[in-house]
Coordinates of C-alpha atoms in Angstrom, one line a residue:
X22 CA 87.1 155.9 115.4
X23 CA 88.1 153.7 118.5
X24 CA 86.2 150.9 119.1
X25 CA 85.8 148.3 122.4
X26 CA 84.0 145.1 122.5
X27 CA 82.8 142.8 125.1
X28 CA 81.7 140.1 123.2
X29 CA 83.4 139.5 120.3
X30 CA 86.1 136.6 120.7
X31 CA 86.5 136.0 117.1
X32 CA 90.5 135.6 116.1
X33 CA 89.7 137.7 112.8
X34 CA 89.7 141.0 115.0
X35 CA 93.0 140.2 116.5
X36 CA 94.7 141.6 113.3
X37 CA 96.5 144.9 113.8
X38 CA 96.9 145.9 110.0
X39 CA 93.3 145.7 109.4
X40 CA 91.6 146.8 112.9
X41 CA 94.4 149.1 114.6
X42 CA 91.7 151.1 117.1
X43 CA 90.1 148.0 118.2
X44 CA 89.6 147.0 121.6
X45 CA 87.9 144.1 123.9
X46 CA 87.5 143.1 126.9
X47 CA 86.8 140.0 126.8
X48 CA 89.5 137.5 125.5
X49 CA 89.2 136.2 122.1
X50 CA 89.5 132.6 121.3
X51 CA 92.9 132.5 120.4
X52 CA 93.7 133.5 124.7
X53 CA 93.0 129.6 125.1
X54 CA 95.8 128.3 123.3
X55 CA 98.6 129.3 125.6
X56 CA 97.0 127.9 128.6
X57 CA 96.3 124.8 126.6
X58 CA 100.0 124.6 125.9
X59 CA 101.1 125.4 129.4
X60 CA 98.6 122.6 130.6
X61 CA 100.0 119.8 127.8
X62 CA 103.9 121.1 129.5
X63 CA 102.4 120.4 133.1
X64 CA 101.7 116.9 132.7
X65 CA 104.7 116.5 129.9
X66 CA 102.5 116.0 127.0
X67 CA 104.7 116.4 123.9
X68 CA 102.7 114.4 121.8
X69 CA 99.1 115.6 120.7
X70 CA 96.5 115.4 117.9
X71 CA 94.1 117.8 117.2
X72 CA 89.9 117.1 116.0
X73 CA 88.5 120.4 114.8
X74 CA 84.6 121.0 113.0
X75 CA 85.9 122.7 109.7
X76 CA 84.5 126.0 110.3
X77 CA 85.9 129.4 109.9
X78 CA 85.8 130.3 113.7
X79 CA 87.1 126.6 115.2
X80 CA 89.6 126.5 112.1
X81 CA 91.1 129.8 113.2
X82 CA 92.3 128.9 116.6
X83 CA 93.4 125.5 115.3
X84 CA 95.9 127.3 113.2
X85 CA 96.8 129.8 115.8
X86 CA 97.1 126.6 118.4
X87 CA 99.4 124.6 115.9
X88 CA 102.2 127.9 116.3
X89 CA 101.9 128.1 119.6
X90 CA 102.2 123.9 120.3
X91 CA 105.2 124.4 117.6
X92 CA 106.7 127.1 119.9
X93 CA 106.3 125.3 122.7
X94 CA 108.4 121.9 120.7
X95 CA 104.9 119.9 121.0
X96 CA 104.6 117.3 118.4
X97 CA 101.0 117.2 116.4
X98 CA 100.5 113.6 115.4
X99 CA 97.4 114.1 113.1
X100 CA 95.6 116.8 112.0
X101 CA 91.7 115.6 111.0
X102 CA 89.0 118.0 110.2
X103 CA 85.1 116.9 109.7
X104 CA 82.1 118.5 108.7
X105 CA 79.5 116.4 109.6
X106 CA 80.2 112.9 110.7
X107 CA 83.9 113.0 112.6
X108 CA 83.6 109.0 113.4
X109 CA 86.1 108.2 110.4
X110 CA 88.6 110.9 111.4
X111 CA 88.1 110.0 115.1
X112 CA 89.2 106.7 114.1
X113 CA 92.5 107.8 112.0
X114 CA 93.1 109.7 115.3
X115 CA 93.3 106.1 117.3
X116 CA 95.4 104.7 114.3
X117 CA 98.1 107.1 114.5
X118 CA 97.8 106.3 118.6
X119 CA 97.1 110.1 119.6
X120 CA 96.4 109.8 123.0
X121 CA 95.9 113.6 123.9
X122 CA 93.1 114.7 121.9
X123 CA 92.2 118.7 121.4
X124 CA 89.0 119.0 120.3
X125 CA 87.7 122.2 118.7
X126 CA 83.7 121.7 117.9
X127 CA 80.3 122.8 119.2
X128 CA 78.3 121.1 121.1
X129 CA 75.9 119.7 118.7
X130 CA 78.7 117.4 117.1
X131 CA 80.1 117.1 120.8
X132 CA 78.0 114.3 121.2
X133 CA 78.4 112.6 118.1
X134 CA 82.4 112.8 118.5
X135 CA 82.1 110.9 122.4
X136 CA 79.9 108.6 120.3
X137 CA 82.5 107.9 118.2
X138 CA 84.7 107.8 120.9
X139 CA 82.8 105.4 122.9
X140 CA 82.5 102.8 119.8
X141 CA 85.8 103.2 119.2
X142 CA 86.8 102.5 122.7
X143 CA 89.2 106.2 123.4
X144 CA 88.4 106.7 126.5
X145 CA 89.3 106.3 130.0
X146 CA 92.8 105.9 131.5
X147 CA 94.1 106.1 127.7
X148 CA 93.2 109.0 126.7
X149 CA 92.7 112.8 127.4
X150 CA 90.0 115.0 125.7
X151 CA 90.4 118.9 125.6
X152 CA 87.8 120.3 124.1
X153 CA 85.8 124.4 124.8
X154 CA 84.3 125.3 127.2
X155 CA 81.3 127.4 126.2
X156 CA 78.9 124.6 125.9
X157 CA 75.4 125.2 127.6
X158 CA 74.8 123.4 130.9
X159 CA 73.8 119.3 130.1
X160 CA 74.6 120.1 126.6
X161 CA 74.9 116.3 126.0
X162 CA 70.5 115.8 126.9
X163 CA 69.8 118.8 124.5
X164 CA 72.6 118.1 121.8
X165 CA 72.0 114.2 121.3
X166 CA 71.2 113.3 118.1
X167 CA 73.2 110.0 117.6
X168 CA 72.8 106.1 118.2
X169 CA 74.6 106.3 122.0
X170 CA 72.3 106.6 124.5
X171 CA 73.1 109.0 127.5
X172 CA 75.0 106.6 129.7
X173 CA 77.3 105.5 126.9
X174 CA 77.7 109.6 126.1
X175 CA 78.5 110.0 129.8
X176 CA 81.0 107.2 130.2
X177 CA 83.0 108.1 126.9
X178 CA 82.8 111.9 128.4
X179 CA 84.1 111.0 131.7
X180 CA 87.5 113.2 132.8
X181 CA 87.0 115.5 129.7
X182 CA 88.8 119.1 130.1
X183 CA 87.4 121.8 129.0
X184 CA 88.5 125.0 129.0
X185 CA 87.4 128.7 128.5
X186 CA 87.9 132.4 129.6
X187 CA 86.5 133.4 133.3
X188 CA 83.6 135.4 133.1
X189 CA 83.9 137.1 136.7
X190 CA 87.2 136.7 139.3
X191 CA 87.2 134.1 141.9
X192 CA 89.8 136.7 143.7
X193 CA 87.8 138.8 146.4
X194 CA 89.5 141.7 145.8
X195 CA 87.5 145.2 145.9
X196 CA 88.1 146.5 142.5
X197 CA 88.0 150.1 140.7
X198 CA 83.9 150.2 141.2
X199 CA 84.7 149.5 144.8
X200 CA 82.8 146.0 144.9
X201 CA 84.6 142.9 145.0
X202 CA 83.4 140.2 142.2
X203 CA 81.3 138.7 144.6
X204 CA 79.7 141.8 145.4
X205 CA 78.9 142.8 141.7
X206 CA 77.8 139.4 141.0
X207 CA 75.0 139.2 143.9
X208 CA 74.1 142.7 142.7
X209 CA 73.4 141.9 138.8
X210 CA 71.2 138.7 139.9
X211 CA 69.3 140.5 142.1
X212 CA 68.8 143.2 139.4
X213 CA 68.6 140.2 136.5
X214 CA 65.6 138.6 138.2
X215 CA 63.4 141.8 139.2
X216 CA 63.8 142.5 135.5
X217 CA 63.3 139.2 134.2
X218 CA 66.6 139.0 131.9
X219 CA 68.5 135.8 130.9
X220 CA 71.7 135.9 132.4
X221 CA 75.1 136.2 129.5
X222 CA 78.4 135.1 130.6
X223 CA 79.4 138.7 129.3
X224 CA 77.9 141.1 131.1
X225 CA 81.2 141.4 133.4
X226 CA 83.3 142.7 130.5
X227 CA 80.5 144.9 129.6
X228 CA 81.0 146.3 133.0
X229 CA 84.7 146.7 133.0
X230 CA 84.3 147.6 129.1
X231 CA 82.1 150.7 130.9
X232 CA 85.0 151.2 133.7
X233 CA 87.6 151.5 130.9
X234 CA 85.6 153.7 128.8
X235 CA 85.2 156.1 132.0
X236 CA 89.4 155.8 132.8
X237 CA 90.3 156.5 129.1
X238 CA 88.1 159.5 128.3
X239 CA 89.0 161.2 132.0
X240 CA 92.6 160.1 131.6
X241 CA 92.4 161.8 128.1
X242 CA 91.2 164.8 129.8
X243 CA 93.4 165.6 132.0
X244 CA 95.8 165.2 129.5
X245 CA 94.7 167.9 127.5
X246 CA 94.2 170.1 130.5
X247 CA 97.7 170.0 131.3
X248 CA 98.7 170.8 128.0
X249 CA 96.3 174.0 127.7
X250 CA 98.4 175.1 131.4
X251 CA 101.7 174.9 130.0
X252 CA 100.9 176.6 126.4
X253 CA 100.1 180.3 126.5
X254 CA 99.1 180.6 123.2
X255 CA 95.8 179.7 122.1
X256 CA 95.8 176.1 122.9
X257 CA 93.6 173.4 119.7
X258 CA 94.7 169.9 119.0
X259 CA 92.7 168.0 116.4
X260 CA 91.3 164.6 115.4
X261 CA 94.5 162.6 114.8
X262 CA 95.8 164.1 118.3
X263 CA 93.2 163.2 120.3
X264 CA 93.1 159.5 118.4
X265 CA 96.5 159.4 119.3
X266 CA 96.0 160.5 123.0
X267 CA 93.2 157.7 123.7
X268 CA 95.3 155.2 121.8
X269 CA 98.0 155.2 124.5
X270 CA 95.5 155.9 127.1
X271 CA 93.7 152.7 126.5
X272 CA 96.9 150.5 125.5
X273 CA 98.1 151.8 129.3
X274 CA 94.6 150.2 130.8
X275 CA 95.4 148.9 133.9
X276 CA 92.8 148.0 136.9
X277 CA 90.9 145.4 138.6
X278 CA 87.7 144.8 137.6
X279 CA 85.0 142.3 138.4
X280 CA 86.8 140.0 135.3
X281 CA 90.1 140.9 136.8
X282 CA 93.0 142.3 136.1
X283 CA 92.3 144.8 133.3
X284 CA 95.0 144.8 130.5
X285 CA 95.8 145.0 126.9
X286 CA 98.2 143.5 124.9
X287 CA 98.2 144.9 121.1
X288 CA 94.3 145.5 121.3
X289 CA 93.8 141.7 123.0
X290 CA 92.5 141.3 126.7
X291 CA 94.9 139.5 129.2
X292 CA 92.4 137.9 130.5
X293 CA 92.1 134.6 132.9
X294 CA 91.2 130.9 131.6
X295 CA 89.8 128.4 133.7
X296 CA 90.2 124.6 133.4
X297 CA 87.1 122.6 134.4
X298 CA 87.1 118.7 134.4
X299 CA 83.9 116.7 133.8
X300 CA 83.2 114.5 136.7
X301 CA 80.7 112.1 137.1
X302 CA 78.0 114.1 135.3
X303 CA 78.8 117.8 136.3
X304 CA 81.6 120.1 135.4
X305 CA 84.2 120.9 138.4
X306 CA 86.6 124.0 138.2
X307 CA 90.1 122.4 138.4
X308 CA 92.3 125.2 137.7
X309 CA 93.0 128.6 136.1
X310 CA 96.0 130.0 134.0
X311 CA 96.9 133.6 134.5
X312 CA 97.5 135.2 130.6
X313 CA 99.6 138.4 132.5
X314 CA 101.5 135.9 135.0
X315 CA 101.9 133.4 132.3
X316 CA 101.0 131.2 135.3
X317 CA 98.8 127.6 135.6
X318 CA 97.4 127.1 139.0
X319 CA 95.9 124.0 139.4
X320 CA 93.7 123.1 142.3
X321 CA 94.9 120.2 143.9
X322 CA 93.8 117.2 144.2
X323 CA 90.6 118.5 141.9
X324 CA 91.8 116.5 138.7
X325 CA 90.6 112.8 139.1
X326 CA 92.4 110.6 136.3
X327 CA 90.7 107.3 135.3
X328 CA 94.0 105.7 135.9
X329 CA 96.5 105.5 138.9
X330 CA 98.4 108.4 136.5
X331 CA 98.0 110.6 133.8
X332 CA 97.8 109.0 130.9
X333 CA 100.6 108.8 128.4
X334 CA 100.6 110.9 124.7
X335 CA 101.7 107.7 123.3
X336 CA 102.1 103.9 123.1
X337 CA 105.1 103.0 124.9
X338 CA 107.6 100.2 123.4
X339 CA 110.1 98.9 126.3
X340 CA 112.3 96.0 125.1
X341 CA 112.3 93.5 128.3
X342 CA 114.5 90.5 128.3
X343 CA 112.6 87.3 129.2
X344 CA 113.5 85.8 132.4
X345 CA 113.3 82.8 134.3
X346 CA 110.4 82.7 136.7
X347 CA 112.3 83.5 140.2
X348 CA 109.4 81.6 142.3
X349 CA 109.1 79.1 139.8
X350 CA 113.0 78.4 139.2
X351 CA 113.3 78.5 143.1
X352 CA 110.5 76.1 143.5
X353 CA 112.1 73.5 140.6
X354 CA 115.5 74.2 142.2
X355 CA 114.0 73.0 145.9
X356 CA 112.7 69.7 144.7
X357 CA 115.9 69.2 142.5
X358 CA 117.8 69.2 145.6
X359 CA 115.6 66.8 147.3
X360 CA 115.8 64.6 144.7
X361 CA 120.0 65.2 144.7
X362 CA 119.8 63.8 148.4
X363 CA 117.4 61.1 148.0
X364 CA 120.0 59.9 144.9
X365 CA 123.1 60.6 147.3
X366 CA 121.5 58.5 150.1
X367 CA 120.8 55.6 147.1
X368 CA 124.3 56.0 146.5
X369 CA 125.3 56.0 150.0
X370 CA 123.3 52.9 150.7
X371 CA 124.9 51.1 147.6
X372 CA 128.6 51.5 148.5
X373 CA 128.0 50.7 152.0
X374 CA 126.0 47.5 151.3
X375 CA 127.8 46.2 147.7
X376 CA 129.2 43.3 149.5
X377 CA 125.5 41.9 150.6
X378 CA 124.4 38.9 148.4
X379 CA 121.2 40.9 146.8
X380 CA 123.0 44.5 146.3
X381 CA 126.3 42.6 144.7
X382 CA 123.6 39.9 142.3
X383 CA 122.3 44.0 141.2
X384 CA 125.4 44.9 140.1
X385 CA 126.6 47.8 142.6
X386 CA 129.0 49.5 140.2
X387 CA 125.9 49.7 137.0
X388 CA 123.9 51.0 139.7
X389 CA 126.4 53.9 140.9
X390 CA 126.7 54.7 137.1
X391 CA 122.8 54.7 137.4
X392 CA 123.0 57.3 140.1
X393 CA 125.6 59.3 139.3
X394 CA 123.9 59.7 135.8
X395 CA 121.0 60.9 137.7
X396 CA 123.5 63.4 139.9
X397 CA 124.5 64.9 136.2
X398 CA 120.7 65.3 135.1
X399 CA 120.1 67.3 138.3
X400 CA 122.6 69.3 138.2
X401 CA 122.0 70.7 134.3
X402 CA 118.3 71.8 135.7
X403 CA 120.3 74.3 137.9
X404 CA 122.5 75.5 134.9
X405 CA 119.0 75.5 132.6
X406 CA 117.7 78.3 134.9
X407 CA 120.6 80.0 134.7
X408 CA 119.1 83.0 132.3
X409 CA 120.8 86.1 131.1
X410 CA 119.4 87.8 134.5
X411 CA 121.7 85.7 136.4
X412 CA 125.1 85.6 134.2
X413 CA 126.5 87.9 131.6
X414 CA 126.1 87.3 128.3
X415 CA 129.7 85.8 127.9
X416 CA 129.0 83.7 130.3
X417 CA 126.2 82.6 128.8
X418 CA 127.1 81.2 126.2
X419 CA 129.7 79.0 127.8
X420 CA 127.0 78.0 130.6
X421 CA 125.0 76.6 127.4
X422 CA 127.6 74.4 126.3
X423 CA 128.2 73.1 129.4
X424 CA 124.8 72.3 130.7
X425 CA 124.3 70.5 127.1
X426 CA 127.6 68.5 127.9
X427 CA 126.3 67.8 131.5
X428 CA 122.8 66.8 130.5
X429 CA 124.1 64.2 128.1
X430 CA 126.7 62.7 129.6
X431 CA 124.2 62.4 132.5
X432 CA 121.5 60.9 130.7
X433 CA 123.9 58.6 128.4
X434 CA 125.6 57.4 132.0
X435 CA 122.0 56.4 133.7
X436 CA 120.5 54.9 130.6
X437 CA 123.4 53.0 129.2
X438 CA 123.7 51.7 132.1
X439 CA 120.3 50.7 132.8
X440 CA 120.5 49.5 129.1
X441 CA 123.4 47.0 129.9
X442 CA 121.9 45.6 132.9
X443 CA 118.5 45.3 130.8
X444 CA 120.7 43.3 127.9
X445 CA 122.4 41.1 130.1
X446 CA 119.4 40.3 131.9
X447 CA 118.1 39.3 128.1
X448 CA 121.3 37.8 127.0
X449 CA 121.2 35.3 130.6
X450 CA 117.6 33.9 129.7
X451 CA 118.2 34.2 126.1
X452 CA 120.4 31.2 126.4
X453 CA 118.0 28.3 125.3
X454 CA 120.0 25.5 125.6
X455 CA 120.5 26.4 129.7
X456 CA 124.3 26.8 130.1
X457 CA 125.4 28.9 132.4
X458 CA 126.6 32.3 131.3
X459 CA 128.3 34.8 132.7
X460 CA 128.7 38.2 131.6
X461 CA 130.7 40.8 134.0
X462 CA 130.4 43.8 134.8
X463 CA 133.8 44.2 133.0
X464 CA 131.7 43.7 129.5
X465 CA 128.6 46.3 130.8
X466 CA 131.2 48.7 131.5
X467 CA 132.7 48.8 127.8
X468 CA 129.1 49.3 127.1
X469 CA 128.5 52.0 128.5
X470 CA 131.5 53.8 127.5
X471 CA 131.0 52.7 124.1
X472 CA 127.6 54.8 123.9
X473 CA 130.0 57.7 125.6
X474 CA 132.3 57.8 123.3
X475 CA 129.6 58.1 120.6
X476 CA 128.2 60.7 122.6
X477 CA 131.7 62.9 122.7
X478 CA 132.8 62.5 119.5
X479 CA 129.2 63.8 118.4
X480 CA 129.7 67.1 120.9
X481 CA 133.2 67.4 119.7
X482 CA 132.3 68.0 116.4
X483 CA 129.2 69.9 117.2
X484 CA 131.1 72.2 119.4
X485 CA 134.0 72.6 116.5
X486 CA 131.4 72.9 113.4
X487 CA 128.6 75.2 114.8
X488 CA 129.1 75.9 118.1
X489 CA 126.3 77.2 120.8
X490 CA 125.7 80.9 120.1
X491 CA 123.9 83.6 121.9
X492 CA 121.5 85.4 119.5
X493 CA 118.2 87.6 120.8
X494 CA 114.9 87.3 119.3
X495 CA 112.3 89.5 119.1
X496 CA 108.5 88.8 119.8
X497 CA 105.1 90.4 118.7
X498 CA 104.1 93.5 121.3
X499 CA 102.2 92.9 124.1
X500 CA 99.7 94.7 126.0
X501 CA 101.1 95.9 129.5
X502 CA 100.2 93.7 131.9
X503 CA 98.8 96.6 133.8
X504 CA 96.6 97.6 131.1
X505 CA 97.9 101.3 131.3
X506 CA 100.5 102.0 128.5

């Protein structure tokens, strides 16, 4: 007993051992897995997570999808099943950062998962829903039975995919009935609505379930005609024969019909799935994989993204040095040179004029110590922005010896020269009993390279006991400043 379907799309009937003379025309369940897998390999997807309503049907082609994603050298982050309220495995599924979700539920708890979604913030240029289908048209009005109102509902749904088999050809190609799709289409409405029937997304396999019917038994007939030709003797076959006979008639099925190309692989239709996106309210044909071809053809430009890309399977770590603001080290190195002038020109001015009666009471000399000091500041802000971006890392760590040699020599040579002025000025009126004093600059100058010599012997032994070292340190992650990854 031989028996075709064009209907029945559970996985159960896929099984050889049990059901070895059945037959459909309409793909089962299990045809969307492959074109789910050739979809997640379009976009580079290798990292997914799967939400599936634990029920016999939706539990079957999760196990079938898992092979094929584990053929394919996909990686399933989590696994969650629910029964009734999926918000706590929705949320393991944004813990384990699964990005790409593949959903496998009807449309009741459709709603209640984009709820979920929505509270939990997965969705948008994140993330990436895949989910049937099959659903009825507005599904989310009819099916709502959670806290969300629509407009949260529609915003978490935004840029779903769903996907499903192709109840009649988009190709306008005459078939085997000698209409084209198109033609058979126009014709069933017009016959629907005198009659006053519901329209079923099956009634095209029915029809090319007929058309293979027809092909089988007249193939099988001629076969046995020939045979009775080329026997002489009294010509019988029995049962079994004739089982045989439409067995490898029907696995040889292959036409065009109004759901396309007609074939059969072990029993199972090679059918056509179509990829439809959700886009601002209403569901938009994006694409369609081919099951014979093994081919994806996506429409272009059909498939609007929330973000300037697809969005990644996973969180993204990227170790980034931290660097010297460019404008801002450019902007500090600007006015460093201004004042590097403006403390030249002082200098300038000094030397020229150290002979005139109100530069030489000053003290020219503590004052070119004063502005040479200053020279030495400025120049350690140039080696300060000198950042691993600039210089290698051996080079680095010699720069940061040296700009902490610079820098204190600098500011030792401005101040203690500033201080020795300040003490002699003290030491001059300090002088109660109104002699005069004289203190040269002789006596300033052993100051100042008294505090010096303090200050080398302190980055001599620093430099010999614990030298300045290199090392990298890591921060807490951060957001992208994009807001993407």
């Amino acid at each position: 007993l031989f028996q075709l379907s064009f209907a029945a799309t559970t996985p159960v009937l896929a099984d050889r051992k049990k059901y070895p003379n059945f037959f459909r025309t309409v793909p089962s369940d299990n045809a969307v897995n492959p074109a789910v897998v050739k979809f997640l390999n379009f976009y580079n997807w290798s990292r997914v997570g799967t939400l599936t309503q634990d029920v016999q049907r939706f539990s079957e082609v999760r196990n079938d999808l898992t092979n094929e994603l584990e053929k394919a050298d996909i990686q399933i982050a989590d696994t969650e099943s629910f029964s009734n309220d999926p918000c706590v495995n929705v949320k393991k599924l944004k813990d384990n950062d699964v990005r790409i979700i593949i959903g496998q539920f009807d449309e009741n708890l459709a709603a209640k998962v984009f709820c979920c979604a929505y509270n939990l913030n997965m969705y948008g240029s994140k993330y990436q829903w895949i989910i049937p289908g099959w659903y009825q048209g507005n599904w989310w009005e009819q099916a709502n039975s959670t806290n969300c109102t629509t407009k949260k509902l529609l915003t978490a749904m935004e840029g779903y995919i769903s996907v499903d088999f192709e109840p009649l050809s988009a190709k306008q190609i005459k078939g085997i009935s000698g209409r084209t799709p198109q033609d058979y289409a126009r014709e069933y409405n017009r016959e629907r609505e005198q009659k006053g029937v519901e329209p079923s997304k099956f009634h095209g396999f029915a029809y090319d379930g007929i058309w293979v019917i027809a092909k089988t038994l007249t193939r099988v007939m001629e076969l046995l005609r020939h045979k009775e030709r080329h026997n002489t003797y009294n010509f019988t076959v029995d049962d079994r024969e004739v089982g045989k006979m439409v067995l490898d008639v029907m696995n040889e099925t292959n036409f065009f019909g109004v759901t396309g190309q007609v074939m059969f692989r072990n029993g199972e239709r090679m059918g056509t799935i179509k990829f439809t996106q959700f886009q601002e309210g209403q569901e938009v044909k994006v694409g369609e994989y081919n099951a014979i071809a093994d081919v994806l053809d996506l429409i272009n430009n059909t498939i609007r993204f929330q973000g300037v890309e697809p969005p990644k399977d996973r969180t993204f770590v990227r170790l980034q040095r931290r660097q010297i603001n460019v404008p801002l080290y450019s902007i500090l190195s600007t006015i460093t040179i201004l004042g590097m002038l403006m403390a030249g020109a002082f200098l300038f001015f000094n030397i020229k004029n150290r002979n005139h009666r109100l530069i030489k009471m000053s003290s020219p000399y503590m004052n070119n110590l004063i502005i040479l000091g200053g020279l030495l500041s400025y120049a350690s802000i140039f080696l300060f922005g000198l950042d691993g971006s600039f210089v290698s890392d051996k080079e680095f760590e010699t720069l940061c010896t040296v700009r902490t040699w610079i820098l204190i020599v600098g500011y030792t040579t401005a101040f203690g020269a500033m201080f020795a002025k300040t003490w002699r000025v003290h030491a001059i009126f300090k002088n109660v009993k109104m002699k005069k004093k004289i203190i040269k600059d002789q006596k300033l100058f052993i100051i100042v390279g008294g505090m010096l010599l303090i200050d080398l012997c302190i980055l001599i032994c620093w430099q010999i006991v614990d030298p300045l070292k290199r090392t990298v340190e890591e921060y807490s992650l951060e957001a992208s400043p994009i807001g993407y990854y």
